[in-house]
Amino acid sequence: MMRALWTGASGMIAQQTNVDTIGNNLANVNTTGYKAETAEFKSLLYQTVQDTSTDSEGKFKPLGVQVGLGVKNSAISTNFNQGSMLATGMDFDFAIEGEGFFMVRLDDGSTAYTRNGNFTMSIGTDGHTLTNGDGNPVLDANQNPVIIPEGYKVADVSIDAYGNLVAKGEDGNMHTIGVQVGMATFNNPGGLSKIGNSNYVQTGASGEPIISTPDAIGSKMKSGYLEGSNVQVVDEMVNLIVAQRAYEFNSKVINASDQMLQQANNLRS
């Protein structure tokens, strides 16, 4: 009965984490570039009551007797499937079609990776720089800030599907001006660490970033769009109901074990 108490408690703790994860998904259903998370579970150790068991005639059965001791959260995995494209009409809003992350330089000099392409042109000491909503510069494939060269006006500059900054030439056609937005991919994007603001940083699990350009990795940048969250509200609501029911069942296990212990104590008295 004591085993049942601890097993039920472990189930309630695991399901609480599951509910927390689902709640975070639902809270970020409208967050640009957000990727849905899923709580993963694994069983705890098993206690061997008998190595072998016998039937009513004393013959050995091929199976022993083992009792499970509950469950724990093994990981919270991230689903990096493509989110929906949301039209904004803004010149410097970009959604990635395909794999890859934009690179931005944080205040401490480190690099963060994001799918949030809500960018703007900021005026700095070096000229007009492409930045994210927090003012952090967006980087090119050489990990330098994307800056409009001298002699070009912001109003005359746009970015094509492969991240190239382009401007209208004297012939009236659009020409690249030698600056291109960079992108990074990872062998294991699920190993990235989340730091908030839709940003990720590399870890030992994710591996080193493979820095390239959109065209080199087969991705495109869609101007005037942002990538929405890939959270499926209906699925999350169903998962929430399942998690709530599992939490309730585990609480009933604890109540039943408590009642059995109470009866056992009454018998002894």
CSV table of N, CA, C and O in Angstrom, one decimal, residues 2 28 30 38 46 62-63 98 106 113 116 137-138 168-169 179 190 204 220 235 243 245 251 256:
chain,number,residue,atom,x,y,z
A,2,MET,N,2.0,1.2,0.7
A,2,MET,CA,2.9,2.3,0.7
A,2,MET,C,3.5,2.5,-0.8
A,2,MET,O,3.7,3.7,-1.2
A,28,ASN,N,0.9,30.5,-25.6
A,28,ASN,CA,1.7,31.1,-26.7
A,28,ASN,C,1.1,30.8,-28.1
A,28,ASN,O,1.8,30.8,-29.1
A,30,ASN,N,-0.6,32.5,-30.0
A,30,ASN,CA,-0.4,33.7,-30.9
A,30,ASN,C,1.0,34.3,-30.9
A,30,ASN,O,1.2,35.4,-31.4
A,38,THR,N,6.0,19.1,-26.0
A,38,THR,CA,5.3,17.9,-25.5
A,38,THR,C,6.1,17.3,-24.4
A,38,THR,O,7.3,17.1,-24.5
A,46,TYR,N,11.5,-0.9,-11.2
A,46,TYR,CA,10.5,-2.0,-10.9
A,46,TYR,C,11.1,-2.7,-9.7
A,46,TYR,O,12.3,-3.0,-9.6
A,62,PRO,N,6.6,-18.9,-16.7
A,62,PRO,CA,7.7,-18.3,-17.4
A,62,PRO,C,7.9,-16.8,-17.0
A,62,PRO,O,8.9,-16.2,-17.3
A,63,LEU,N,6.9,-16.3,-16.2
A,63,LEU,CA,7.0,-14.9,-15.8
A,63,LEU,C,7.2,-14.7,-14.3
A,63,LEU,O,6.6,-15.5,-13.5
A,98,GLY,N,10.8,26.6,-44.7
A,98,GLY,CA,11.8,25.5,-44.7
A,98,GLY,C,12.6,25.5,-43.3
A,98,GLY,O,12.1,26.1,-42.3
A,106,LEU,N,23.0,39.1,-29.2
A,106,LEU,CA,22.5,39.6,-27.9
A,106,LEU,C,23.4,40.7,-27.3
A,106,LEU,O,24.5,40.9,-27.7
A,113,TYR,N,19.3,32.3,-31.7
A,113,TYR,CA,18.7,31.8,-32.9
A,113,TYR,C,17.2,31.8,-32.8
A,113,TYR,O,16.6,31.5,-31.7
A,116,ASN,N,11.4,34.0,-35.3
A,116,ASN,CA,10.6,35.2,-35.3
A,116,ASN,C,11.3,36.2,-36.2
A,116,ASN,O,12.3,36.8,-35.9
A,137,PRO,N,20.9,43.3,-33.4
A,137,PRO,CA,21.2,43.2,-34.8
A,137,PRO,C,21.0,41.8,-35.4
A,137,PRO,O,21.4,40.8,-34.7
A,138,VAL,N,20.5,41.7,-36.5
A,138,VAL,CA,20.4,40.5,-37.3
A,138,VAL,C,21.7,40.3,-38.0
A,138,VAL,O,22.3,41.2,-38.5
A,168,LYS,N,16.8,49.3,-56.3
A,168,LYS,CA,16.6,49.6,-57.8
A,168,LYS,C,17.8,50.4,-58.4
A,168,LYS,O,18.2,51.4,-57.8
A,169,GLY,N,18.3,49.8,-59.5
A,169,GLY,CA,19.4,50.5,-60.2
A,169,GLY,C,19.0,51.5,-61.2
A,169,GLY,O,17.8,51.8,-61.3
A,179,VAL,N,24.9,42.4,-49.6
A,179,VAL,CA,24.6,42.1,-48.2
A,179,VAL,C,23.5,41.0,-48.2
A,179,VAL,O,22.5,41.1,-49.0
A,190,GLY,N,16.3,20.0,-31.5
A,190,GLY,CA,15.6,19.7,-30.3
A,190,GLY,C,16.5,19.9,-29.1
A,190,GLY,O,16.0,20.0,-27.9
A,204,GLY,N,25.4,21.7,-25.9
A,204,GLY,CA,26.2,20.5,-26.4
A,204,GLY,C,25.3,19.5,-27.1
A,204,GLY,O,25.7,18.8,-28.0
A,220,LYS,N,13.5,29.6,-47.9
A,220,LYS,CA,13.2,31.0,-48.5
A,220,LYS,C,12.7,31.9,-47.4
A,220,LYS,O,12.2,31.4,-46.4
A,235,ASP,N,-6.0,20.0,-30.5
A,235,ASP,CA,-5.1,18.9,-29.9
A,235,ASP,C,-4.7,19.2,-28.5
A,235,ASP,O,-4.7,18.3,-27.6
A,243,ALA,N,-4.7,14.8,-19.6
A,243,ALA,CA,-3.8,15.0,-18.4
A,243,ALA,C,-4.6,15.2,-17.1
A,243,ALA,O,-4.2,14.7,-16.1
A,245,ARG,N,-7.6,14.1,-16.4
A,245,ARG,CA,-8.2,12.8,-16.0
A,245,ARG,C,-7.1,11.9,-15.4
A,245,ARG,O,-7.3,11.3,-14.4
A,251,SER,N,-4.8,10.6,-8.1
A,251,SER,CA,-5.3,11.1,-6.8
A,251,SER,C,-6.2,10.0,-6.2
A,251,SER,O,-6.2,9.8,-4.9
A,256,ALA,N,-7.5,5.7,-2.3
A,256,ALA,CA,-7.8,4.2,-2.0
A,256,ALA,C,-6.7,3.6,-1.1
A,256,ALA,O,-7.0,2.9,-0.2
